[in-house]
Amino acid sequence: TAAEWERHAAWWQDGFTDGADSEYVEQIIPLVAQWLPAAATVLDIGAGDGQIARMAAANGHVSIAVERSESQIAVGCERDAANAGVAAVRWVRGDAVRLPLADDSVDAAVLCLVIEHIEDFEAAFAEVARVLRPGGRMLVLMNHPILQTPNSGWIDDHILEEQYWRIGPYLVETTTSEEVGRDVSLTFHHRPLGRYLNAAADLGLNLTAFIEPAPPSGFLAETPEYSDADTIPRLLLTVHTLAGGR
């Protein structure tokens, strides 16, 4: 919820931004940079402190960040000001299901680790389809909905002498409050992958790429308990292209 993210803004900034998180540094930001179209107007939805929006600006894109949290926007503007020589990010306070942008106004929209926190994700996708220009791209990065289903995880069975990745009840749609840090709990919505892909396709957001990266080396070095599961992706990136015309 909005209140959760406002309350835990400092936790996110300290642990996941400004080079603090290896998955962002080694995997997420490079993947987004790779799949953005050239010379684009880029919209970062649920931007947090704006690290993806700043990357887009640094790479020559016109960059817009939409965020609900005032604390995140304040820190984002401070970090933008310290980014001398890079075009400023345009910050807009708003919500993913009611984007404060005109129709056909951006070339790419990024939802990075956001969609699983949005209750009405179909409305968010519809807003992306509205603001994208024909041929524009939607990039959705999420916790892998199959392999990171609630109650999934690495099992080391010392009795049977077996090791395997357990997958939770994948087809069951759930809303849970998960403890992700000390005194930090966030709301997650789990849905089968088909729900996302079909909802996007119904809006003319056709699947262009489906990327399941292995955990990056920095994450594995920091999380030795995950090392035996280094062939199990934590993240999924889907890239969608909006069909031409309306």
Backbone as CSV, one residue per row, in Angstrom:
resi,resn,N_x,N_y,N_z,CA_x,CA_y,CA_z,C_x,C_y,C_z
1,THR,0.844,-1.194,0.000,0.000,0.000,0.000,0.882,1.246,0.000
2,ALA,0.262,2.384,-0.302,1.013,3.639,-0.321,1.607,3.937,1.044
3,ALA,0.847,3.676,2.097,1.342,3.961,3.452,2.554,3.105,3.788
4,GLU,2.548,1.837,3.358,3.700,0.958,3.610,4.969,1.521,2.978
5,TRP,4.865,1.921,1.739,6.057,2.381,1.023,6.533,3.727,1.545
6,GLU,5.616,4.571,1.984,6.037,5.828,2.612,6.758,5.551,3.925
7,ARG,6.212,4.626,4.700,6.794,4.291,6.010,8.172,3.663,5.872
8,HIS,8.364,2.867,4.807,9.615,2.117,4.670,10.527,2.692,3.577
9,ALA,10.316,3.957,3.210,11.111,4.557,2.143,12.596,4.537,2.472
10,ALA,12.966,4.861,3.700,14.388,4.900,4.070,15.005,3.506,3.997
11,TRP,14.239,2.490,4.387,14.732,1.098,4.299,15.055,0.757,2.844
12,TRP,14.178,1.126,1.940,14.413,0.843,0.513,15.619,1.619,-0.007
13,GLN,15.682,2.895,0.315,16.783,3.723,-0.169,18.130,3.205,0.324
14,ASP,18.193,2.824,1.593,19.461,2.363,2.179,19.906,1.015,1.623
15,GLY,18.946,0.132,1.342,19.305,-1.235,0.984,19.297,-1.575,-0.485
16,PHE,18.629,-0.754,-1.314,18.399,-1.174,-2.693,18.732,-0.117,-3.737
17,THR,19.234,1.036,-3.321,19.500,2.110,-4.285,20.928,2.617,-4.146
18,ASP,21.307,3.470,-5.090,22.606,4.149,-5.026,23.767,3.167,-4.907
19,GLY,23.653,2.026,-5.608,24.719,1.031,-5.635,24.717,0.048,-4.482
20,ALA,23.703,0.095,-3.615,23.709,-0.765,-2.429,23.301,-2.202,-2.714
21,ASP,22.602,-2.446,-3.816,22.053,-3.780,-4.083,22.674,-4.362,-5.345
22,SER,23.293,-5.529,-5.213,24.013,-6.126,-6.344,23.074,-6.518,-7.478
23,GLU,21.863,-6.933,-7.185,20.949,-7.310,-8.263,20.580,-6.107,-9.126
24,TYR,20.378,-4.956,-8.497,20.123,-3.752,-9.285,21.347,-3.376,-10.111
25,VAL,22.525,-3.380,-9.476,23.734,-2.927,-10.152,24.130,-3.865,-11.288
26,GLU,24.123,-5.181,-11.021,24.647,-6.154,-11.984,23.607,-6.645,-12.978
27,GLN,22.333,-6.550,-12.634,21.343,-7.219,-13.469,20.191,-6.317,-13.887
28,ILE,19.495,-5.713,-12.935,18.254,-5.016,-13.255,18.513,-3.787,-14.128
29,ILE,19.388,-2.912,-13.677,19.630,-1.685,-14.441,20.226,-1.993,-15.814
30,PRO,21.222,-2.897,-15.938,21.712,-3.223,-17.285,20.650,-3.826,-18.198
31,LEU,19.773,-4.679,-17.656,18.714,-5.263,-18.484,17.767,-4.191,-19.005
32,VAL,17.358,-3.282,-18.126,16.461,-2.220,-18.567,17.135,-1.367,-19.632
33,ALA,18.389,-1.009,-19.402,19.120,-0.201,-20.387,19.181,-0.908,-21.737
34,GLN,19.389,-2.219,-21.714,19.495,-2.993,-22.951,18.204,-2.967,-23.757
35,TRP,17.059,-2.976,-23.074,15.790,-3.151,-23.765,15.012,-1.857,-23.995
36,LEU,15.549,-0.727,-23.546,14.895,0.532,-23.876,15.121,0.857,-25.353
37,PRO,14.121,1.375,-26.037,14.339,1.792,-27.424,15.256,3.008,-27.482
38,ALA,15.856,3.253,-28.633,16.790,4.364,-28.783,16.057,5.703,-28.732
39,ALA,16.750,6.703,-28.159,16.265,8.093,-28.156,14.803,8.181,-27.739
40,ALA,14.517,7.609,-26.597,13.125,7.454,-26.184,12.746,8.431,-25.079
41,THR,11.447,8.678,-24.978,10.879,9.254,-23.764,10.474,8.084,-22.885
42,VAL,11.115,7.982,-21.715,10.985,6.804,-20.857,10.219,7.171,-19.598
43,LEU,9.241,6.352,-19.248,8.447,6.527,-18.042,8.788,5.425,-17.050
44,ASP,9.247,5.811,-15.867,9.565,4.872,-14.782,8.423,4.942,-13.780
45,ILE,7.624,3.869,-13.719,6.404,3.851,-12.902,6.707,3.184,-11.559
46,GLY,6.344,3.861,-10.466,6.725,3.370,-9.149,8.229,3.486,-8.997
47,ALA,8.740,4.681,-9.289,10.171,4.884,-9.502,11.014,4.805,-8.245
48,GLY,10.390,4.858,-7.058,11.192,4.901,-5.845,12.046,6.148,-5.832
49,ASP,13.357,5.972,-5.599,14.252,7.137,-5.594,14.673,7.531,-7.005
50,GLY,14.267,6.749,-8.018,14.511,7.129,-9.405,15.782,6.596,-10.022
51,GLN,16.322,5.490,-9.470,17.597,5.030,-10.010,17.486,4.577,-11.472
52,ILE,16.365,3.990,-11.861,16.195,3.617,-13.267,15.959,4.862,-14.123
53,ALA,15.179,5.798,-13.616,14.948,7.042,-14.353,16.258,7.805,-14.566
54,ARG,17.128,7.819,-13.553,18.421,8.509,-13.708,19.307,7.801,-14.728
55,MET,19.279,6.463,-14.715,20.038,5.725,-15.734,19.557,6.105,-17.129
56,ALA,18.227,6.190,-17.305,17.685,6.541,-18.613,18.138,7.943,-19.018
57,ALA,18.095,8.881,-18.081,18.534,10.247,-18.380,20.015,10.276,-18.734
58,ALA,20.821,9.520,-17.984,22.259,9.483,-18.244,22.568,8.889,-19.611
59,ASN,21.679,8.024,-20.109,21.873,7.400,-21.420,21.235,8.200,-22.559
60,GLY,20.808,9.408,-22.253,20.326,10.296,-23.302,18.838,10.281,-23.547
61,HIS,18.081,9.557,-22.744,16.631,9.528,-22.900,15.985,10.713,-22.179
62,VAL,14.811,11.098,-22.612,13.960,11.988,-21.834,13.299,11.117,-20.765
63,SER,13.479,11.475,-19.506,13.126,10.562,-18.427,12.077,11.173,-17.501
64,ILE,11.010,10.410,-17.271,9.909,10.828,-16.393,9.760,9.773,-15.307
65,ALA,9.677,10.212,-14.053,9.499,9.294,-12.923,8.162,9.569,-12.257
66,VAL,7.343,8.537,-12.125,6.072,8.639,-11.416,6.194,7.863,-10.111
67,GLU,5.863,8.521,-9.011,6.010,7.913,-7.686,4.950,8.490,-6.748
68,ARG,4.434,7.650,-5.836,3.436,8.120,-4.878,4.051,8.681,-3.607
69,SER,5.206,8.153,-3.205,5.801,8.488,-1.915,6.520,9.832,-1.959
70,GLU,6.123,10.746,-1.111,6.789,12.041,-1.039,8.239,11.887,-0.585
71,SER,8.486,10.945,0.320,9.854,10.726,0.809,10.761,10.242,-0.315
72,GLN,10.257,9.351,-1.155,11.056,8.868,-2.282,11.332,10.000,-3.269
73,ILE,10.323,10.802,-3.556,10.507,11.896,-4.506,11.535,12.890,-3.982
74,ALA,11.473,13.192,-2.690,12.414,14.145,-2.106,13.849,13.656,-2.251
75,VAL,14.085,12.388,-1.933,15.435,11.831,-2.066,15.834,11.767,-3.534
76,GLY,14.901,11.388,-4.399,15.200,11.339,-5.822,15.625,12.684,-6.366
77,CYS,14.937,13.760,-5.968,15.299,15.098,-6.442,16.673,15.507,-5.919
78,GLU,17.001,15.140,-4.684,18.323,15.435,-4.132,19.411,14.721,-4.938
79,ARG,19.177,13.466,-5.253,20.173,12.703,-6.004,20.281,13.202,-7.441
80,ASP,19.174,13.640,-8.007,19.227,14.227,-9.348,20.101,15.473,-9.343
81,ALA,19.934,16.305,-8.306,20.686,17.555,-8.228,22.184,17.301,-8.118
82,ALA,22.552,16.167,-7.511,23.969,15.828,-7.372,24.542,15.194,-8.633
83,ASN,23.685,14.920,-9.605,24.095,14.248,-10.839,24.478,15.291,-11.881
84,ALA,25.550,15.996,-11.632,25.941,17.111,-12.497,26.199,16.633,-13.926
85,GLY,25.741,17.443,-14.871,25.992,17.141,-16.278,25.001,16.198,-16.915
86,VAL,24.034,15.697,-16.139,23.023,14.783,-16.674,21.679,15.502,-16.690
87,ALA,20.941,15.328,-17.754,19.624,15.955,-17.854,18.753,15.543,-16.678
88,ALA,17.978,16.480,-16.176,17.159,16.217,-14.996,16.016,15.261,-15.320
89,VAL,15.684,14.453,-14.332,14.488,13.612,-14.407,13.279,14.499,-14.102
90,ARG,12.215,14.306,-14.857,10.956,15.010,-14.548,10.172,14.149,-13.556
91,TRP,9.962,14.685,-12.357,9.244,13.947,-11.318,7.771,14.324,-11.315
92,VAL,6.904,13.302,-11.216,5.462,13.501,-11.160,4.914,12.645,-10.026
93,ARG,4.176,13.252,-9.121,3.546,12.456,-8.069,2.258,11.869,-8.628
94,GLY,2.157,10.552,-8.585,0.988,9.921,-9.167,0.955,8.438,-8.895
95,ASP,-0.053,7.791,-9.433,-0.355,6.390,-9.169,-0.340,5.602,-10.465
96,ALA,0.095,4.350,-10.395,0.206,3.518,-11.594,-1.133,3.281,-12.266
97,VAL,-2.224,3.306,-11.508,-3.535,3.036,-12.105,-4.230,4.313,-12.570
98,ARG,-3.592,5.479,-12.349,-4.116,6.770,-12.842,-2.912,7.636,-13.195
99,LEU,-2.252,7.301,-14.277,-1.029,8.015,-14.638,-1.359,9.451,-15.061
100,PRO,-0.679,10.436,-14.487,-0.957,11.835,-14.824,-0.201,12.285,-16.070
101,LEU,-0.381,11.528,-17.156,0.270,11.822,-18.429,-0.757,11.748,-19.549
102,ALA,-0.447,12.430,-20.651,-1.346,12.442,-21.804,-1.257,11.136,-22.578
103,ASP,-2.284,10.863,-23.361,-2.269,9.717,-24.266,-1.088,9.840,-25.239
104,ASP,-0.550,8.690,-25.643,0.487,8.636,-26.690,1.659,9.584,-26.403
105,SER,2.147,9.588,-25.169,3.151,10.584,-24.792,4.523,10.012,-24.478
106,VAL,4.675,8.680,-24.404,5.983,8.097,-24.083,6.281,6.939,-25.034
107,ASP,7.584,6.632,-25.142,8.028,5.542,-26.017,8.278,4.245,-25.263
108,ALA,8.479,4.346,-23.940,8.740,3.154,-23.132,8.259,3.403,-21.721
109,ALA,7.730,2.353,-21.110,7.304,2.409,-19.715,7.919,1.228,-18.980
110,VAL,8.461,1.507,-17.801,9.136,0.490,-17.003,8.383,0.309,-15.698
111,LEU,8.049,-0.949,-15.385,7.485,-1.314,-14.081,8.469,-2.292,-13.448
112,CYS,9.304,-1.796,-12.564,10.378,-2.607,-11.989,10.064,-2.966,-10.548
113,LEU,9.817,-4.256,-10.305,9.478,-4.768,-8.973,8.315,-3.979,-8.374
114,VAL,7.343,-3.706,-9.236,6.186,-2.896,-8.862,4.887,-3.673,-9.016
115,ILE,4.769,-4.454,-10.105,3.468,-5.003,-10.479,2.921,-5.947,-9.422
116,GLU,3.803,-6.659,-8.692,3.322,-7.583,-7.666,2.835,-6.879,-6.407
117,HIS,2.987,-5.540,-6.367,2.467,-4.762,-5.243,1.193,-4.007,-5.608
118,ILE,0.738,-4.129,-6.861,-0.443,-3.402,-7.328,-1.636,-4.343,-7.351
119,GLU,-2.674,-3.994,-6.614,-3.853,-4.859,-6.549,-4.547,-4.943,-7.912
120,ASP,-4.816,-3.805,-8.527,-5.502,-3.780,-9.824,-4.458,-3.638,-10.930
121,PHE,-3.728,-4.719,-11.180,-2.644,-4.623,-12.161,-3.181,-4.427,-13.580
122,GLU,-4.397,-4.936,-13.852,-4.963,-4.724,-15.187,-5.148,-3.238,-15.479
123,ALA,-5.572,-2.478,-14.469,-5.726,-1.034,-14.654,-4.375,-0.380,-14.924
124,ALA,-3.337,-0.862,-14.253,-1.993,-0.317,-14.491,-1.539,-0.608,-15.919
125,PHE,-1.763,-1.829,-16.390,-1.406,-2.151,-17.773,-2.211,-1.290,-18.760
126,ALA,-3.496,-1.076,-18.466,-4.326,-0.257,-19.357,-3.801,1.174,-19.423
127,GLU,-3.316,1.681,-18.309,-2.744,3.028,-18.304,-1.455,3.078,-19.115
128,VAL,-0.645,2.034,-19.012,0.567,1.979,-19.840,0.182,1.990,-21.322
129,ALA,-0.796,1.165,-21.694,-1.219,1.122,-23.094,-1.745,2.479,-23.555
130,ARG,-2.368,3.212,-22.660,-2.906,4.533,-23.011,-1.795,5.548,-23.280
131,VAL,-0.767,5.570,-22.426,0.254,6.618,-22.545,1.354,6.253,-23.544
132,LEU,1.472,4.965,-23.893,2.490,4.569,-24.876,2.085,5.003,-26.284
133,ARG,3.074,5.397,-27.055,2.858,5.597,-28.480,2.816,4.241,-29.181
134,PRO,2.109,4.115,-30.279,2.125,2.850,-31.021,3.551,2.423,-31.328
135,GLY,3.840,1.144,-31.075,5.192,0.634,-31.243,6.055,0.805,-30.009
136,GLY,5.516,1.466,-28.978,6.269,1.655,-27.743,6.385,0.367,-26.945
137,ARG,7.287,0.380,-25.984,7.585,-0.832,-25.213,7.176,-0.688,-23.746
138,MET,6.676,-1.766,-23.196,6.480,-1.902,-21.758,7.446,-2.961,-21.240
139,LEU,8.252,-2.600,-20.238,9.172,-3.528,-19.595,8.653,-3.823,-18.188
140,VAL,8.438,-5.102,-17.901,7.930,-5.503,-16.592,8.951,-6.431,-15.943
141,LEU,9.542,-5.956,-14.864,10.449,-6.782,-14.054,9.726,-7.159,-12.784
142,MET,9.729,-8.448,-12.481,9.021,-8.919,-11.289,9.771,-10.089,-10.665
143,ASN,9.462,-10.357,-9.407,9.893,-11.614,-8.822,9.255,-12.738,-9.632
144,HIS,10.056,-13.713,-10.029,9.558,-14.744,-10.948,8.307,-15.406,-10.361
145,PRO,7.142,-15.254,-11.019,5.896,-15.726,-10.405,5.755,-17.242,-10.321
146,ILE,6.568,-17.986,-11.056,6.524,-19.447,-10.944,7.492,-19.918,-9.860
147,LEU,8.736,-19.516,-9.986,9.780,-20.052,-9.110,9.873,-19.324,-7.781
148,GLN,9.275,-18.133,-7.683,9.263,-17.402,-6.427,7.851,-17.324,-5.838
149,THR,7.004,-18.296,-6.188,5.684,-18.410,-5.585,5.825,-18.448,-4.061
150,PRO,4.877,-17.855,-3.292,4.974,-17.947,-1.840,5.181,-19.389,-1.373
151,ASN,6.057,-19.542,-0.396,6.440,-20.848,0.188,7.349,-21.663,-0.722
152,SER,7.911,-21.018,-1.745,8.941,-21.677,-2.540,10.293,-21.475,-1.870
153,GLY,11.246,-22.332,-2.211,12.582,-22.154,-1.659,13.428,-23.402,-1.777
154,TRP,14.701,-23.247,-1.482,15.663,-24.338,-1.574,15.491,-25.283,-0.396
155,ILE,15.388,-26.579,-0.680,15.236,-27.606,0.343,16.474,-28.494,0.349
156,ASP,17.077,-28.623,1.513,18.230,-29.518,1.698,17.796,-30.596,2.689
157,ASP,17.318,-31.704,2.149,16.754,-32.782,2.963,17.872,-33.733,3.380
158,HIS,18.279,-33.625,4.646,19.391,-34.448,5.133,18.966,-35.891,5.394
159,ILE,17.669,-36.141,5.534,17.197,-37.505,5.767,17.191,-38.289,4.458
160,LEU,16.582,-37.714,3.424,16.524,-38.380,2.120,17.764,-38.106,1.272
161,GLU,18.624,-37.219,1.771,19.832,-36.819,1.045,19.491,-36.307,-0.359
162,GLU,18.519,-35.389,-0.365,18.095,-34.764,-1.610,18.142,-33.247,-1.457
163,GLN,18.430,-32.574,-2.546,18.371,-31.126,-2.603,17.507,-30.726,-3.802
164,TYR,16.607,-29.802,-3.583,15.719,-29.412,-4.677,15.076,-28.071,-4.349
165,TRP,14.522,-27.448,-5.397,13.787,-26.199,-5.243,12.303,-26.517,-5.130
166,ARG,11.725,-26.196,-4.000,10.296,-26.435,-3.796,9.497,-25.260,-4.353
167,ILE,8.470,-25.568,-5.126,7.570,-24.548,-5.663,6.277,-24.586,-4.875
168,GLY,5.840,-23.419,-4.401,4.605,-23.318,-3.635,3.377,-23.478,-4.517
169,PRO,2.193,-23.218,-3.974,0.930,-23.403,-4.721,0.759,-22.337,-5.797
170,TYR,1.363,-22.605,-6.942,1.510,-21.609,-8.007,0.179,-21.074,-8.528
171,LEU,-0.806,-21.930,-8.712,-2.058,-21.503,-9.340,-2.995,-20.760,-8.388
172,VAL,-2.666,-20.727,-7.120,-3.516,-20.066,-6.127,-3.140,-18.589,-6.052
173,GLU,-4.089,-17.714,-6.387,-3.824,-16.279,-6.275,-3.961,-15.860,-4.815
174,THR,-2.937,-15.202,-4.314,-2.916,-14.832,-2.900,-2.433,-13.397,-2.731
175,THR,-2.871,-12.796,-1.651,-2.343,-11.515,-1.190,-1.781,-11.742,0.197
176,THR,-0.497,-11.462,0.365,0.164,-11.724,1.639,0.953,-10.502,2.072
177,SER,1.141,-10.409,3.382,2.045,-9.417,3.944,3.312,-10.168,4.330
178,GLU,4.412,-9.842,3.650,5.656,-10.582,3.853,6.678,-9.712,4.572
179,GLU,7.330,-10.313,5.557,8.390,-9.614,6.274,9.660,-9.669,5.425
180,VAL,10.097,-8.534,4.945,11.245,-8.472,4.041,12.471,-7.843,4.705
181,GLY,12.314,-7.414,5.915,13.407,-6.836,6.688,12.960,-6.666,8.117
182,ARG,13.886,-6.268,8.955,13.540,-6.084,10.364,12.495,-4.968,10.503
183,ASP,11.329,-5.354,11.038,10.208,-4.427,11.219,9.715,-3.841,9.892
184,VAL,9.937,-4.579,8.799,9.479,-4.128,7.486,8.639,-5.231,6.849
185,SER,7.357,-4.964,6.668,6.463,-5.895,5.985,5.787,-5.171,4.826
186,LEU,5.689,-5.875,3.700,5.091,-5.300,2.503,4.042,-6.242,1.940
187,THR,3.057,-5.677,1.267,1.984,-6.455,0.654,2.400,-6.921,-0.736
188,PHE,2.244,-8.234,-0.968,2.546,-8.834,-2.269,1.292,-9.522,-2.799
189,HIS,1.081,-9.415,-4.105,-0.012,-10.120,-4.772,0.608,-11.166,-5.692
190,HIS,0.366,-12.440,-5.399,0.853,-13.496,-6.286,-0.236,-13.882,-7.277
191,ARG,0.168,-13.965,-8.554,-0.747,-14.405,-9.615,0.019,-15.321,-10.558
192,PRO,-0.654,-16.289,-11.178,0.024,-17.085,-12.209,0.507,-16.190,-13.345
193,LEU,1.582,-16.566,-13.957,2.200,-15.773,-15.015,1.235,-15.469,-16.154
194,GLY,0.386,-16.443,-16.493,-0.562,-16.245,-17.583,-1.481,-15.055,-17.383
195,ARG,-1.775,-14.723,-16.122,-2.634,-13.560,-15.857,-1.992,-12.283,-16.389
196,TYR,-0.696,-12.144,-16.190,-0.003,-10.956,-16.674,0.086,-10.944,-18.204
197,LEU,0.505,-12.079,-18.768,0.714,-12.123,-20.220,-0.596,-11.943,-20.981
198,ASN,-1.657,-12.579,-20.508,-2.938,-12.466,-21.200,-3.533,-11.066,-21.067
199,ALA,-3.392,-10.466,-19.874,-3.909,-9.105,-19.686,-3.187,-8.124,-20.598
200,ALA,-1.872,-8.293,-20.727,-1.112,-7.419,-21.613,-1.529,-7.624,-23.067
201,ALA,-1.653,-8.876,-23.485,-2.024,-9.172,-24.877,-3.400,-8.614,-25.211
202,ASP,-4.329,-8.672,-24.259,-5.671,-8.145,-24.500,-5.662,-6.646,-24.783
203,LEU,-4.614,-5.956,-24.334,-4.493,-4.517,-24.547,-3.625,-4.183,-25.762
204,GLY,-3.224,-5.204,-26.509,-2.352,-4.983,-27.653,-0.896,-4.849,-27.293
205,LEU,-0.544,-5.199,-26.036,0.849,-5.178,-25.579,1.422,-6.574,-25.822
206,ASN,1.970,-6.762,-27.010,2.378,-8.083,-27.457,3.771,-8.439,-26.932
207,LEU,3.929,-9.685,-26.520,5.183,-10.137,-25.936,6.291,-10.103,-26.985
208,THR,7.386,-9.405,-26.637,8.548,-9.275,-27.517,9.722,-10.097,-27.021
209,ALA,9.903,-10.156,-25.705,11.023,-10.902,-25.117,10.613,-11.412,-23.741
210,PHE,11.174,-12.554,-23.396,10.868,-13.233,-22.127,12.214,-13.686,-21.562
211,ILE,12.679,-13.023,-20.502,14.054,-13.197,-20.033,14.055,-13.648,-18.583
212,GLU,14.711,-14.782,-18.331,14.814,-15.356,-16.989,16.300,-15.447,-16.608
213,PRO,16.873,-14.377,-16.075,18.315,-14.378,-15.812,18.667,-15.181,-14.560
214,ALA,19.827,-15.829,-14.600,20.345,-16.485,-13.404,20.716,-15.426,-12.376
215,PRO,20.694,-15.771,-11.093,21.105,-14.792,-10.082,22.519,-14.288,-10.371
216,PRO,22.762,-12.985,-10.236,24.090,-12.452,-10.545,25.122,-12.862,-9.508
217,SER,26.384,-12.797,-9.908,27.472,-13.276,-9.050,27.553,-12.507,-7.738
218,GLY,27.288,-11.214,-7.788,27.347,-10.419,-6.564,26.317,-10.866,-5.546
219,PHE,25.105,-11.177,-6.018,24.071,-11.664,-5.106,24.469,-13.007,-4.501
220,LEU,25.006,-13.906,-5.317,25.404,-15.222,-4.817,26.536,-15.103,-3.795
221,ALA,27.451,-14.164,-4.014,28.544,-13.967,-3.063,28.025,-13.439,-1.730
222,GLU,26.998,-12.601,-1.778,26.432,-12.025,-0.555,25.467,-12.966,0.144
223,THR,24.969,-13.978,-0.595,23.922,-14.864,-0.066,24.359,-16.307,-0.268
224,PRO,25.332,-16.795,0.518,25.871,-18.138,0.286,24.832,-19.240,0.390
225,GLU,23.766,-19.022,1.163,22.731,-20.055,1.286,21.994,-20.269,-0.022
226,TYR,22.134,-19.344,-0.985,21.472,-19.468,-2.276,22.378,-20.076,-3.336
227,SER,23.633,-20.352,-2.970,24.621,-20.733,-3.991,24.266,-22.036,-4.698
228,ASP,23.641,-22.974,-3.992,23.266,-24.234,-4.630,22.072,-24.074,-5.571
229,ALA,21.407,-22.952,-5.473,20.247,-22.689,-6.329,20.585,-21.660,-7.397
230,ASP,21.834,-21.680,-7.854,22.279,-20.649,-8.794,21.715,-20.815,-10.191
231,THR,20.997,-21.900,-10.446,20.324,-22.066,-11.737,18.825,-21.767,-11.640
232,ILE,18.381,-21.241,-10.496,16.976,-20.901,-10.292,16.826,-19.393,-10.379
233,PRO,16.149,-18.867,-11.404,16.032,-17.403,-11.522,15.152,-16.811,-10.426
234,ARG,15.571,-15.673,-9.930,14.765,-14.921,-8.969,13.861,-13.919,-9.675
235,LEU,14.326,-13.422,-10.810,13.625,-12.359,-11.513,13.141,-12.821,-12.884
236,LEU,12.145,-12.116,-13.384,11.643,-12.311,-14.747,11.466,-10.938,-15.376
237,LEU,11.949,-10.794,-16.603,11.694,-9.595,-17.396,10.863,-9.978,-18.601
238,THR,9.719,-9.333,-18.744,8.950,-9.468,-19.975,8.924,-8.114,-20.676
239,VAL,9.128,-8.153,-21.984,9.121,-6.947,-22.812,7.943,-7.051,-23.767
240,HIS,7.137,-6.009,-23.825,5.923,-6.004,-24.642,5.952,-4.799,-25.572
241,THR,5.457,-4.976,-26.789,5.400,-3.898,-27.778,3.942,-3.592,-28.085
242,LEU,3.580,-2.315,-27.994,2.207,-1.913,-28.255,1.936,-1.931,-29.755
243,ALA,0.886,-2.633,-30.133,0.509,-2.713,-31.547,0.214,-1.317,-32.100
244,GLY,0.477,-1.101,-33.378,0.277,0.200,-34.002,-1.189,0.545,-34.151
245,GLY,-1.494,1.839,-34.031,-2.870,2.304,-34.217,-3.741,2.040,-33.010
246,ARG,-4.843,2.732,-32.931,-5.777,2.564,-31.811,-7.196,2.381,-32.341
